[in-house]
Short mmCIF file of C-alpha atoms in Angstrom, two decimals:
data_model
loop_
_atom_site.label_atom_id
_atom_site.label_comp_id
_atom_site.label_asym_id
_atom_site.label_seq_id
_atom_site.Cartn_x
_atom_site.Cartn_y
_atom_site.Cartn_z
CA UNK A 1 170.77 125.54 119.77
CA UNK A 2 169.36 125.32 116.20
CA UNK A 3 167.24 122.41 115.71
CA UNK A 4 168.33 121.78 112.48
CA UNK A 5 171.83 121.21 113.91
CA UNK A 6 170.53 118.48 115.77
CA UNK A 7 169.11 116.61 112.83
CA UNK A 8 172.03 116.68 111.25
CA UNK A 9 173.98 115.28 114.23
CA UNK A 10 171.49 112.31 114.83
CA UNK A 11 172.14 111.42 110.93
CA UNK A 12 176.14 112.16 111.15
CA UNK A 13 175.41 109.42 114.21
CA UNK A 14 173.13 107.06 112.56
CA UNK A 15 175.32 106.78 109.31
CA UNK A 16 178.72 106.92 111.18
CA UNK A 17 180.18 108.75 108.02
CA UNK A 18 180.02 112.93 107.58
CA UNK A 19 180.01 111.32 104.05
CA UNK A 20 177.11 109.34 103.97
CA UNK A 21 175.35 111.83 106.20
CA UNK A 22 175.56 114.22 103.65
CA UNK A 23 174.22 112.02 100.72
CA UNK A 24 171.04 111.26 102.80
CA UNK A 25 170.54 114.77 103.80
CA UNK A 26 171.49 116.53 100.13
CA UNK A 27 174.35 118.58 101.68
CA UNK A 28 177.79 119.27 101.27
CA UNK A 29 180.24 117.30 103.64
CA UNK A 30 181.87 121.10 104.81
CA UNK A 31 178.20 122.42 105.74
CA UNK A 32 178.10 119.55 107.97
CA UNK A 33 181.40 119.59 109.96
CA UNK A 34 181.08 122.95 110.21
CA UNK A 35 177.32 122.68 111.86
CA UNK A 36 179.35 120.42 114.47
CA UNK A 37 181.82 122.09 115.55
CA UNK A 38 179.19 124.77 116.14
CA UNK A 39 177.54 122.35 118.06
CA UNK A 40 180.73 121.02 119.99
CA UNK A 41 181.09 124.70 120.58
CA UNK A 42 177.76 125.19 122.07
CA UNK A 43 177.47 122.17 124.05
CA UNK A 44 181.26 122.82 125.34
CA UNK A 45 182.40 119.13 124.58
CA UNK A 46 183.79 116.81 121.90
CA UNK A 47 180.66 114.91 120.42
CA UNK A 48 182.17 113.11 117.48
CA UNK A 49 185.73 110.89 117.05
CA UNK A 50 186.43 111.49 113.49
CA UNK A 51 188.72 109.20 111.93
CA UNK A 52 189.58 107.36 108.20
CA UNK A 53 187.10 104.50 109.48
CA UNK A 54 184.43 107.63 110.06
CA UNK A 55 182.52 108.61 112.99
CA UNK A 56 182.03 107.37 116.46
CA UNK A 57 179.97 109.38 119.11
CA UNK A 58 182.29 110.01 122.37
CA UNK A 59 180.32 109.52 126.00
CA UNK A 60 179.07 113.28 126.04
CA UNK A 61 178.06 112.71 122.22
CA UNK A 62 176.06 109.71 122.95
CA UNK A 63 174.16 111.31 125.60
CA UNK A 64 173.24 114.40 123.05
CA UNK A 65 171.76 111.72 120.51
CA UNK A 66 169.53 110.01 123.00
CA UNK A 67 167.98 113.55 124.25
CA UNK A 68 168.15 114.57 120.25
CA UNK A 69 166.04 111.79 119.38
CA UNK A 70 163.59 112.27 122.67
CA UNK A 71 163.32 116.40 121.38
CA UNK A 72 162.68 115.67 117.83
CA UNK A 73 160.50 113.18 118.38
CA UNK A 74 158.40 114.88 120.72
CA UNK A 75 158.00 117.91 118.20
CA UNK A 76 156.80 115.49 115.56
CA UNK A 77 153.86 114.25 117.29
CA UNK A 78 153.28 118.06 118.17
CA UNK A 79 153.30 118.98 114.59
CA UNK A 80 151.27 116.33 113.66
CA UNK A 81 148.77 117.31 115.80
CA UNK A 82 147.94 120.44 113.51
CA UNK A 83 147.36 118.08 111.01
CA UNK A 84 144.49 115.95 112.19
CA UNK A 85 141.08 116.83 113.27
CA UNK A 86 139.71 116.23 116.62
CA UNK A 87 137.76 113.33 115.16
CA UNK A 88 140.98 111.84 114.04
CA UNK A 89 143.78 112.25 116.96
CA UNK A 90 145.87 109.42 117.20
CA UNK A 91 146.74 107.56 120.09
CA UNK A 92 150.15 105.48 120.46
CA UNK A 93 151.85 103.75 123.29
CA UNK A 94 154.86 102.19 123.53
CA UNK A 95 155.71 99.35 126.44
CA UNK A 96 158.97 96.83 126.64
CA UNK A 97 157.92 94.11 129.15
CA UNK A 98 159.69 91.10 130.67
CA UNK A 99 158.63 88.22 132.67
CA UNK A 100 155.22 89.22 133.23
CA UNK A 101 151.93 88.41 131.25
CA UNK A 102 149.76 90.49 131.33
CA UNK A 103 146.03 90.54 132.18
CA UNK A 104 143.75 89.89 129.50
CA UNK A 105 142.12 93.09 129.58
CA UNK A 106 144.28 95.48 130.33
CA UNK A 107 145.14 96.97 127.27
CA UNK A 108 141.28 96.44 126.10
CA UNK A 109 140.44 99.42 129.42
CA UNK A 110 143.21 101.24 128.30
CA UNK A 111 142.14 101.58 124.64
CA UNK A 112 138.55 102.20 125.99
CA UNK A 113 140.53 105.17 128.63
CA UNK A 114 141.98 106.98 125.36
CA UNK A 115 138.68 106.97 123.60
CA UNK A 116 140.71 107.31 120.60
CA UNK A 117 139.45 106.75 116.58
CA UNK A 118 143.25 105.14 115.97
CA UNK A 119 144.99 103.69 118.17
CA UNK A 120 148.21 101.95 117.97
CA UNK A 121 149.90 99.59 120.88
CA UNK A 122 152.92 98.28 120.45
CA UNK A 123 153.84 95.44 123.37
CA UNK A 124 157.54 94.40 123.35
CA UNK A 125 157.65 91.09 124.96
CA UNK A 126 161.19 90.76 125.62
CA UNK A 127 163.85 89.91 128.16
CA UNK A 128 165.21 92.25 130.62
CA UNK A 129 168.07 93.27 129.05
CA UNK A 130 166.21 94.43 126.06
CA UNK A 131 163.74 96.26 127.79
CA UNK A 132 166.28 98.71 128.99
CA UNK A 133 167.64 99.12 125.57
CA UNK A 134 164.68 99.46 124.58
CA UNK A 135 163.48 102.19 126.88
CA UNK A 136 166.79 104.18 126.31
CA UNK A 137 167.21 103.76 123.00
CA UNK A 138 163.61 105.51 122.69
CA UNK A 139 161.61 102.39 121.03
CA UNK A 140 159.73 102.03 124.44
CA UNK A 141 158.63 105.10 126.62
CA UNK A 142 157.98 102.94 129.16
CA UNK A 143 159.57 99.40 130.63
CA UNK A 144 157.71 96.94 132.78
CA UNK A 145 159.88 94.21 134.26
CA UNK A 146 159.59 91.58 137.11
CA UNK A 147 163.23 90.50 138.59
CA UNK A 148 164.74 89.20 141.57
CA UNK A 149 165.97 90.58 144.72
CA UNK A 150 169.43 88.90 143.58
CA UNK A 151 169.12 90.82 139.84
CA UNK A 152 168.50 93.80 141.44
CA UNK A 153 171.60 95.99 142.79
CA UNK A 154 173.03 94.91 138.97
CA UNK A 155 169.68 96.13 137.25
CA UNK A 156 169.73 99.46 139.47
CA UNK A 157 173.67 100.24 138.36
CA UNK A 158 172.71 99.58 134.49
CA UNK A 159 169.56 101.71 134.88
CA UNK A 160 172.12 104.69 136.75
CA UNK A 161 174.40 104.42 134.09
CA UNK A 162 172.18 104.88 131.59
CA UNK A 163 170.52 107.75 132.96
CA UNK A 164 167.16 105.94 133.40
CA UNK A 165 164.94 106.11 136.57
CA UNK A 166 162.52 103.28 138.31
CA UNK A 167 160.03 102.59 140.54
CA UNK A 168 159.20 99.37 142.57
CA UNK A 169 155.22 98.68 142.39
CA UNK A 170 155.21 95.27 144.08
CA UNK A 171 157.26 92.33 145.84
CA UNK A 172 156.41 89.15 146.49
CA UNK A 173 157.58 85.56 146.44
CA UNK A 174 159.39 83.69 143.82
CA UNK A 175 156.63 81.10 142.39
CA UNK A 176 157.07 77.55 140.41
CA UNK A 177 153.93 77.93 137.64
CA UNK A 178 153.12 74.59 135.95
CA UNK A 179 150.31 72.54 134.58
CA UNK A 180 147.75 71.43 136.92
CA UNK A 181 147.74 68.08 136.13
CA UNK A 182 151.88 68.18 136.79
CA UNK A 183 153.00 65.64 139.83
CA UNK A 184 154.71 68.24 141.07
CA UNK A 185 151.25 69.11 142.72
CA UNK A 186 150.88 65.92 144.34
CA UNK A 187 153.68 66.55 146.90
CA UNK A 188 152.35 69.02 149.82
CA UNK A 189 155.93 70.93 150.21
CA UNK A 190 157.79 71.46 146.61
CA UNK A 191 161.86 71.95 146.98
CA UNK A 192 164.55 73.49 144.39
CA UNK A 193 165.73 69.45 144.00
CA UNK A 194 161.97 68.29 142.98
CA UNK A 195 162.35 70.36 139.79
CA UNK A 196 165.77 68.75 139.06
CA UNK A 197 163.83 66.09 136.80
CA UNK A 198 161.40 68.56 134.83
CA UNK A 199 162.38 70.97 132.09
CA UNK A 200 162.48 74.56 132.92
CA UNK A 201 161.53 77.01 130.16
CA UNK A 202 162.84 80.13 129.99
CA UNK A 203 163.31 82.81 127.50
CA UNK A 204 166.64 83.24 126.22
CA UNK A 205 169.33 84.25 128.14
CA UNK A 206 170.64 87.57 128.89
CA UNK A 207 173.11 89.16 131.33
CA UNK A 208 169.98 89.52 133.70
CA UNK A 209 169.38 85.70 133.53
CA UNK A 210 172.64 84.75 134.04
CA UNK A 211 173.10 87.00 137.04
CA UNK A 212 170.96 83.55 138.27
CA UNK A 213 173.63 81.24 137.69
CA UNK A 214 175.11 82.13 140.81
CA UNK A 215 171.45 82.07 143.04
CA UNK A 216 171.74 79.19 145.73
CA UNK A 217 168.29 78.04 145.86
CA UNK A 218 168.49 74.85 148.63
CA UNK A 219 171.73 73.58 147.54
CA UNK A 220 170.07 73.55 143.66
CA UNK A 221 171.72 76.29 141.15
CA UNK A 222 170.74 76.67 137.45
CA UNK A 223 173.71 75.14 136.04
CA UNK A 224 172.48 72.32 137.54
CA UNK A 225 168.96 72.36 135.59
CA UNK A 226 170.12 69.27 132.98
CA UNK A 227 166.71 69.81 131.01
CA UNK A 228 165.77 72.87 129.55
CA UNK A 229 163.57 74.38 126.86
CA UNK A 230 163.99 77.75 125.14
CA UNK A 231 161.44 80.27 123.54
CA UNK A 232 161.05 83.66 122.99
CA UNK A 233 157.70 84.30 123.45
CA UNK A 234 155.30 84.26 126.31
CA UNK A 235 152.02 82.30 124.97
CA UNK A 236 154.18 79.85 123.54
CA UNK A 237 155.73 79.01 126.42
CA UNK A 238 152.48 78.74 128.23
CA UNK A 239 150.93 76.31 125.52
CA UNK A 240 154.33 74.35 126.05
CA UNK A 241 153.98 74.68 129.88
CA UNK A 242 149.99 72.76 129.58
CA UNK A 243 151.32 69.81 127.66
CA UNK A 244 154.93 69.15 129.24
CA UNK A 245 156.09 67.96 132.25
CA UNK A 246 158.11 71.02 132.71
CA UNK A 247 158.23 74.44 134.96
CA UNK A 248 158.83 77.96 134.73
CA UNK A 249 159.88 80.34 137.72
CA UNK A 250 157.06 82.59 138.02
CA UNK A 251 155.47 85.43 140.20
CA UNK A 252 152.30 86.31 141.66
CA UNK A 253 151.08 89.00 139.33
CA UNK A 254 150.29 86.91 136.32
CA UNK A 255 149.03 83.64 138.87
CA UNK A 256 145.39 85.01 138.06
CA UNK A 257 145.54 84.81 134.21
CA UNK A 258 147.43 81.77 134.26
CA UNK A 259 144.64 80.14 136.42
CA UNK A 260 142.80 80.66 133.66
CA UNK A 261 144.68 78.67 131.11
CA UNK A 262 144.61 76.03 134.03
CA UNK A 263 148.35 76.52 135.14
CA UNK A 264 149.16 76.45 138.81
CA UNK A 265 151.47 78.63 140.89
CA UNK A 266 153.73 77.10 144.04
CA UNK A 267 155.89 78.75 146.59
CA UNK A 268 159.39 76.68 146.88
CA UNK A 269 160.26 76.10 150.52
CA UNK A 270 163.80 76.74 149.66
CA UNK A 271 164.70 79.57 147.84
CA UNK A 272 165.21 82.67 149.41
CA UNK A 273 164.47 86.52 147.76
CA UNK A 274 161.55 88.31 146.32
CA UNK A 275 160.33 89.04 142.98
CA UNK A 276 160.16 92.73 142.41
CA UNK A 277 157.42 94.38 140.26
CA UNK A 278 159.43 97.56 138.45
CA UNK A 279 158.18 100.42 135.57
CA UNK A 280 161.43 102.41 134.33
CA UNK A 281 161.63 105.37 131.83
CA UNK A 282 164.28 107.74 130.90
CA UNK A 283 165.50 110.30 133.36
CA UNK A 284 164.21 114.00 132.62
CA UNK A 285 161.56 112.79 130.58
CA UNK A 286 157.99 114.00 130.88
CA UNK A 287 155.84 110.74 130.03
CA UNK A 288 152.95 111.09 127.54
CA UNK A 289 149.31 111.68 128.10
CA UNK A 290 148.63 107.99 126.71
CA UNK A 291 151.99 106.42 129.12
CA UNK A 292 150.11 107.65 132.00
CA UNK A 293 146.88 106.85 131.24
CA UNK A 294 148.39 103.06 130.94
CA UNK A 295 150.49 103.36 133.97
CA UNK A 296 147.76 104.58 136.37
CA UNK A 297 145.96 101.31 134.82
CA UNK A 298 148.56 99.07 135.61
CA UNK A 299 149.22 100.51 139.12
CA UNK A 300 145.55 99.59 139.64
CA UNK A 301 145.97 96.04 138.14
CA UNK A 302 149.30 95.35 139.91
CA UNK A 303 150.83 98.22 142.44
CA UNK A 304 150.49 98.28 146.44
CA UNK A 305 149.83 101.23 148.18
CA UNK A 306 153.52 102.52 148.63
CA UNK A 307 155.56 104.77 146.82
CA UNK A 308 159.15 103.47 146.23
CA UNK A 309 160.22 105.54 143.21
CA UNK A 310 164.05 106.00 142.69
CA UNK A 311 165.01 109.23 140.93
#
Protein backbone atom coordinates (compact mmCIF):
# COMPACT_ATOMS: atom_id res chain seq x y z
CA UNK A 1 0.00 0.00 0.00
CA UNK A 2 1.73 3.22 -1.18
CA UNK A 3 1.82 5.79 1.39
CA UNK A 4 1.27 8.42 -0.79
CA UNK A 5 -2.12 6.86 -1.63
CA UNK A 6 -3.07 7.31 1.77
CA UNK A 7 -2.40 11.02 1.89
CA UNK A 8 -4.34 11.54 -0.76
CA UNK A 9 -7.31 9.61 0.68
CA UNK A 10 -7.19 11.45 4.14
CA UNK A 11 -7.40 14.86 1.96
CA UNK A 12 -10.17 13.36 -0.62
CA UNK A 13 -11.82 12.75 3.16
CA UNK A 14 -11.04 15.94 4.82
CA UNK A 15 -12.25 18.14 1.80
CA UNK A 16 -15.24 15.83 0.88
CA UNK A 17 -14.67 16.88 -2.86
CA UNK A 18 -12.03 14.80 -5.39
CA UNK A 19 -12.21 18.50 -6.58
CA UNK A 20 -11.06 20.38 -3.85
CA UNK A 21 -8.70 17.57 -2.92
CA UNK A 22 -6.95 18.10 -5.90
CA UNK A 23 -6.55 21.98 -5.63
CA UNK A 24 -4.92 21.52 -2.14
CA UNK A 25 -2.71 18.79 -3.25
CA UNK A 26 -1.66 20.40 -6.96
CA UNK A 27 -3.05 17.34 -8.84
CA UNK A 28 -5.28 16.48 -11.45
CA UNK A 29 -8.85 15.25 -10.33
CA UNK A 30 -8.18 11.74 -12.71
CA UNK A 31 -4.72 11.07 -10.81
CA UNK A 32 -6.77 11.04 -7.80
CA UNK A 33 -9.76 8.74 -8.54
CA UNK A 34 -7.62 6.64 -10.11
CA UNK A 35 -5.16 6.35 -6.82
CA UNK A 36 -8.61 5.20 -5.16
CA UNK A 37 -9.82 2.82 -6.88
CA UNK A 38 -6.32 1.38 -6.54
CA UNK A 39 -6.82 1.68 -3.08
CA UNK A 40 -10.51 0.25 -3.01
CA UNK A 41 -8.79 -2.46 -4.95
CA UNK A 42 -6.19 -3.15 -2.43
CA UNK A 43 -8.12 -2.85 0.61
CA UNK A 44 -11.01 -5.08 -1.16
CA UNK A 45 -13.88 -2.59 -0.18
CA UNK A 46 -15.76 0.55 -1.25
CA UNK A 47 -14.08 3.52 0.74
CA UNK A 48 -15.70 6.52 -0.86
CA UNK A 49 -19.70 7.36 -1.90
CA UNK A 50 -19.16 9.61 -4.75
CA UNK A 51 -21.96 11.66 -5.69
CA UNK A 52 -22.92 15.45 -7.36
CA UNK A 53 -22.90 16.69 -3.56
CA UNK A 54 -19.09 15.01 -3.46
CA UNK A 55 -17.64 12.58 -1.17
CA UNK A 56 -18.70 10.72 1.86
CA UNK A 57 -16.47 7.94 3.49
CA UNK A 58 -18.61 4.52 3.73
CA UNK A 59 -18.11 2.43 7.29
CA UNK A 60 -14.96 0.47 5.91
CA UNK A 61 -13.69 4.00 4.54
CA UNK A 62 -14.00 5.64 7.81
CA UNK A 63 -12.13 3.07 9.57
CA UNK A 64 -9.08 3.44 6.84
CA UNK A 65 -8.94 7.32 7.69
CA UNK A 66 -8.69 6.90 11.42
CA UNK A 67 -5.68 4.19 11.04
CA UNK A 68 -4.39 6.67 8.00
CA UNK A 69 -4.15 9.44 10.26
CA UNK A 70 -2.63 7.16 13.35
CA UNK A 71 0.25 5.79 10.40
CA UNK A 72 1.07 9.13 9.07
CA UNK A 73 1.23 10.65 12.06
CA UNK A 74 3.38 8.31 13.69
CA UNK A 75 5.98 8.58 10.71
CA UNK A 76 6.07 12.32 11.20
CA UNK A 77 7.31 12.37 14.61
CA UNK A 78 9.80 9.57 13.31
CA UNK A 79 11.06 11.81 10.66
CA UNK A 80 11.32 14.55 12.77
CA UNK A 81 13.40 12.87 14.91
CA UNK A 82 16.36 13.00 12.26
CA UNK A 83 15.97 16.46 12.45
CA UNK A 84 16.74 17.44 15.99
CA UNK A 85 19.72 16.85 18.09
CA UNK A 86 19.74 14.90 21.20
CA UNK A 87 19.91 18.18 23.09
CA UNK A 88 16.75 19.20 21.42
CA UNK A 89 14.17 16.06 21.32
CA UNK A 90 10.83 17.07 21.87
CA UNK A 91 8.47 15.72 24.13
CA UNK A 92 4.50 15.89 23.58
CA UNK A 93 1.55 14.32 25.26
CA UNK A 94 -1.76 14.38 24.55
CA UNK A 95 -4.69 13.60 27.41
CA UNK A 96 -8.76 14.19 27.07
CA UNK A 97 -10.04 14.07 30.71
CA UNK A 98 -13.49 14.26 32.29
CA UNK A 99 -14.74 14.64 35.72
CA UNK A 100 -11.59 14.38 37.44
CA UNK A 101 -9.05 17.13 38.61
CA UNK A 102 -6.15 16.34 38.72
CA UNK A 103 -3.37 16.49 41.34
CA UNK A 104 -1.38 19.47 41.42
CA UNK A 105 1.74 17.89 40.59
CA UNK A 106 1.26 15.41 38.45
CA UNK A 107 2.09 16.72 35.30
CA UNK A 108 5.07 18.81 37.11
CA UNK A 109 6.76 14.66 37.88
CA UNK A 110 5.87 13.85 34.60
CA UNK A 111 7.67 16.73 32.85
CA UNK A 112 10.57 16.13 35.36
CA UNK A 113 10.19 11.88 34.11
CA UNK A 114 10.77 13.04 30.31
CA UNK A 115 13.74 15.15 31.16
CA UNK A 116 12.96 16.83 28.03
CA UNK A 117 14.48 20.56 26.68
CA UNK A 118 10.67 21.13 25.06
CA UNK A 119 8.01 19.88 26.19
CA UNK A 120 4.50 20.33 25.20
CA UNK A 121 1.20 19.08 27.30
CA UNK A 122 -1.85 19.51 26.05
CA UNK A 123 -4.84 18.70 28.86
CA UNK A 124 -8.35 18.49 27.32
CA UNK A 125 -10.69 19.16 30.08
CA UNK A 126 -13.81 18.05 28.63
CA UNK A 127 -16.93 15.97 29.10
CA UNK A 128 -17.16 12.38 28.45
CA UNK A 129 -18.50 12.36 25.31
CA UNK A 130 -15.73 14.42 23.94
CA UNK A 131 -13.08 12.55 25.35
CA UNK A 132 -13.93 9.61 23.22
CA UNK A 133 -14.04 11.72 20.18
CA UNK A 134 -11.31 12.96 21.09
CA UNK A 135 -9.26 9.83 21.60
CA UNK A 136 -10.60 8.36 18.24
CA UNK A 137 -10.47 11.09 16.28
CA UNK A 138 -6.56 11.12 17.17
CA UNK A 139 -6.44 14.68 19.09
CA UNK A 140 -5.89 12.67 22.40
CA UNK A 141 -3.70 9.42 22.59
CA UNK A 142 -4.97 8.86 25.68
CA UNK A 143 -8.58 9.44 27.65
CA UNK A 144 -8.99 9.63 31.38
CA UNK A 145 -12.60 9.60 32.56
CA UNK A 146 -14.49 8.99 35.91
CA UNK A 147 -18.29 7.65 35.30
CA UNK A 148 -20.85 5.77 36.94
CA UNK A 149 -21.68 2.23 37.33
CA UNK A 150 -25.15 3.33 35.61
CA UNK A 151 -23.00 5.17 32.49
CA UNK A 152 -21.13 2.32 32.11
CA UNK A 153 -22.58 -0.71 29.90
CA UNK A 154 -23.53 2.57 27.42
CA UNK A 155 -19.83 3.95 27.63
CA UNK A 156 -18.41 0.25 27.04
CA UNK A 157 -20.83 -0.23 23.68
CA UNK A 158 -19.64 3.38 22.31
CA UNK A 159 -16.01 2.53 23.14
CA UNK A 160 -16.69 -1.24 21.09
CA UNK A 161 -18.09 0.47 18.36
CA UNK A 162 -15.55 2.64 17.89
CA UNK A 163 -12.86 0.26 18.04
CA UNK A 164 -11.36 1.74 21.24
CA UNK A 165 -10.18 -0.33 24.30
CA UNK A 166 -10.27 0.53 28.32
CA UNK A 167 -9.18 -0.24 31.46
CA UNK A 168 -10.82 0.26 34.96
CA UNK A 169 -8.03 1.71 37.52
CA UNK A 170 -10.35 2.39 40.46
CA UNK A 171 -14.05 2.29 41.99
CA UNK A 172 -15.35 3.84 44.66
CA UNK A 173 -18.34 5.74 45.99
CA UNK A 174 -20.30 8.45 44.46
CA UNK A 175 -19.32 11.71 46.65
CA UNK A 176 -21.31 15.24 47.23
CA UNK A 177 -18.04 17.88 47.17
CA UNK A 178 -18.98 21.33 48.52
CA UNK A 179 -17.66 24.24 50.48
CA UNK A 180 -16.78 23.64 53.97
CA UNK A 181 -18.54 26.23 55.39
CA UNK A 182 -21.88 24.73 53.36
CA UNK A 183 -24.88 23.61 55.95
CA UNK A 184 -24.98 20.73 54.25
CA UNK A 185 -22.09 19.72 56.71
CA UNK A 186 -23.99 20.41 59.69
CA UNK A 187 -26.36 17.42 59.25
CA UNK A 188 -24.50 14.00 60.34
CA UNK A 189 -26.30 11.77 57.44
CA UNK A 190 -26.70 13.84 53.94
CA UNK A 191 -29.70 12.35 51.56
CA UNK A 192 -30.39 12.85 47.61
CA UNK A 193 -33.57 15.26 48.98
CA UNK A 194 -31.07 17.59 51.19
CA UNK A 195 -29.50 18.76 47.91
CA UNK A 196 -32.98 19.50 46.42
CA UNK A 197 -32.51 23.26 47.69
CA UNK A 198 -28.76 23.89 46.53
CA UNK A 199 -27.56 24.38 42.98
CA UNK A 200 -25.74 21.60 41.38
CA UNK A 201 -22.99 22.52 38.90
CA UNK A 202 -22.18 20.53 36.28
CA UNK A 203 -20.48 20.78 33.02
CA UNK A 204 -22.59 20.77 30.12
CA UNK A 205 -24.52 18.08 29.15
CA UNK A 206 -23.78 15.26 26.96
CA UNK A 207 -25.32 11.87 26.09
CA UNK A 208 -23.15 10.52 29.08
CA UNK A 209 -24.85 13.03 31.49
CA UNK A 210 -28.07 12.46 30.46
CA UNK A 211 -27.76 8.70 30.71
CA UNK A 212 -28.34 10.26 34.61
CA UNK A 213 -31.65 11.46 34.04
CA UNK A 214 -32.95 8.18 34.55
CA UNK A 215 -30.58 7.31 38.00
CA UNK A 216 -33.04 6.85 41.06
CA UNK A 217 -31.01 8.19 43.76
CA UNK A 218 -33.59 7.87 47.09
CA UNK A 219 -36.66 8.73 45.31
CA UNK A 220 -34.55 12.15 43.98
CA UNK A 221 -33.74 12.11 39.99
CA UNK A 222 -31.97 14.98 38.14
CA UNK A 223 -34.90 16.31 36.47
CA UNK A 224 -35.88 17.08 39.66
CA UNK A 225 -32.68 19.37 40.49
CA UNK A 226 -34.83 22.94 40.03
CA UNK A 227 -31.41 24.93 40.52
CA UNK A 228 -28.60 24.48 38.45
CA UNK A 229 -25.43 26.17 37.27
CA UNK A 230 -23.44 25.44 34.10
CA UNK A 231 -19.64 25.77 33.19
CA UNK A 232 -17.26 24.29 31.17
CA UNK A 233 -14.34 24.32 32.99
CA UNK A 234 -13.07 22.65 36.09
CA UNK A 235 -11.34 25.59 38.29
CA UNK A 236 -14.16 27.65 37.58
CA UNK A 237 -16.47 25.56 38.88
CA UNK A 238 -14.45 25.04 41.97
CA UNK A 239 -14.06 28.92 42.62
CA UNK A 240 -17.99 28.90 42.10
CA UNK A 241 -18.32 25.81 44.38
CA UNK A 242 -16.23 28.07 47.57
CA UNK A 243 -18.58 30.99 47.34
CA UNK A 244 -22.14 29.34 46.58
CA UNK A 245 -24.38 27.43 48.38
CA UNK A 246 -24.29 24.82 45.76
CA UNK A 247 -22.88 21.05 45.09
CA UNK A 248 -21.27 19.02 42.62
CA UNK A 249 -21.34 15.05 42.45
CA UNK A 250 -17.88 14.14 42.98
CA UNK A 251 -15.44 11.13 43.57
CA UNK A 252 -12.75 10.19 45.76
CA UNK A 253 -9.74 10.70 43.55
CA UNK A 254 -9.69 14.44 43.40
CA UNK A 255 -11.13 14.67 47.49
CA UNK A 256 -7.30 15.31 48.32
CA UNK A 257 -6.72 18.38 46.06
CA UNK A 258 -9.98 19.71 46.72
CA UNK A 259 -9.18 19.61 50.52
CA UNK A 260 -6.85 21.87 49.65
CA UNK A 261 -8.94 24.60 48.19
CA UNK A 262 -11.03 23.89 51.45
CA UNK A 263 -13.93 21.90 49.69
CA UNK A 264 -15.37 18.90 51.44
CA UNK A 265 -16.37 15.49 50.12
CA UNK A 266 -19.70 13.43 51.56
CA UNK A 267 -20.98 10.00 50.90
CA UNK A 268 -24.99 10.20 50.24
CA UNK A 269 -26.78 7.51 52.23
CA UNK A 270 -29.02 7.01 49.32
CA UNK A 271 -27.71 6.56 46.13
CA UNK A 272 -26.65 3.41 45.02
CA UNK A 273 -23.49 2.59 42.29
CA UNK A 274 -19.85 3.32 42.09
CA UNK A 275 -17.76 5.76 40.40
CA UNK A 276 -15.38 4.07 38.07
CA UNK A 277 -11.82 5.38 37.43
CA UNK A 278 -11.18 4.47 33.40
CA UNK A 279 -7.93 5.31 30.80
CA UNK A 280 -9.08 4.38 27.07
CA UNK A 281 -7.00 4.54 23.80
CA UNK A 282 -7.53 3.27 20.39
CA UNK A 283 -7.51 -0.42 19.71
CA UNK A 284 -4.21 -1.73 17.92
CA UNK A 285 -2.38 1.16 18.91
CA UNK A 286 1.06 1.02 20.45
CA UNK A 287 1.05 4.08 23.02
CA UNK A 288 4.05 6.46 23.00
CA UNK A 289 7.14 6.50 25.09
CA UNK A 290 5.84 9.90 26.73
CA UNK A 291 1.77 8.19 27.13
CA UNK A 292 3.36 5.65 29.21
CA UNK A 293 5.60 7.44 31.07
CA UNK A 294 2.29 9.56 32.17
CA UNK A 295 0.17 6.56 32.60
CA UNK A 296 2.52 4.59 34.89
CA UNK A 297 2.37 8.13 36.85
CA UNK A 298 -1.14 8.23 37.10
CA UNK A 299 -1.56 4.51 37.99
CA UNK A 300 0.69 5.48 40.92
CA UNK A 301 -1.39 8.64 41.79
CA UNK A 302 -4.78 6.91 41.33
CA UNK A 303 -4.86 2.92 40.33
CA UNK A 304 -5.39 -0.15 42.86
CA UNK A 305 -3.53 -3.09 42.61
CA UNK A 306 -5.78 -5.02 40.03
CA UNK A 307 -5.71 -5.40 36.52
CA UNK A 308 -9.17 -4.98 34.85
CA UNK A 309 -8.17 -4.09 31.26
CA UNK A 310 -10.82 -4.82 28.51
CA UNK A 311 -9.34 -5.56 25.08
Amino acid sequence: MKLKYLEYFIVIAEQKSLHKAAEVLFNSQPNLTRAMHSLEEEVGAELLIRSNQGVELTPIGESLYYYAKSILTQLDAVSGLKMLSQETVQSKLNVAVARIIFADDLMLRFYETVKSNHTTINLFETTVEEVINSVATIQSEIGIVAINTFQFPIFRRSLELKEMEYEVLDRGPIYIQVSEESPLLKQEKIYARDLLDYSYIHLPYDYYANINFGLDMGGVRFSDFRKTITMNNYHAIIRMLKHADAFIFGNKWQMEELAKGRIVSREIEDVTGEMLLIWIKRKKEVISGNGRKFLQLFREYYGDKSDTRDT
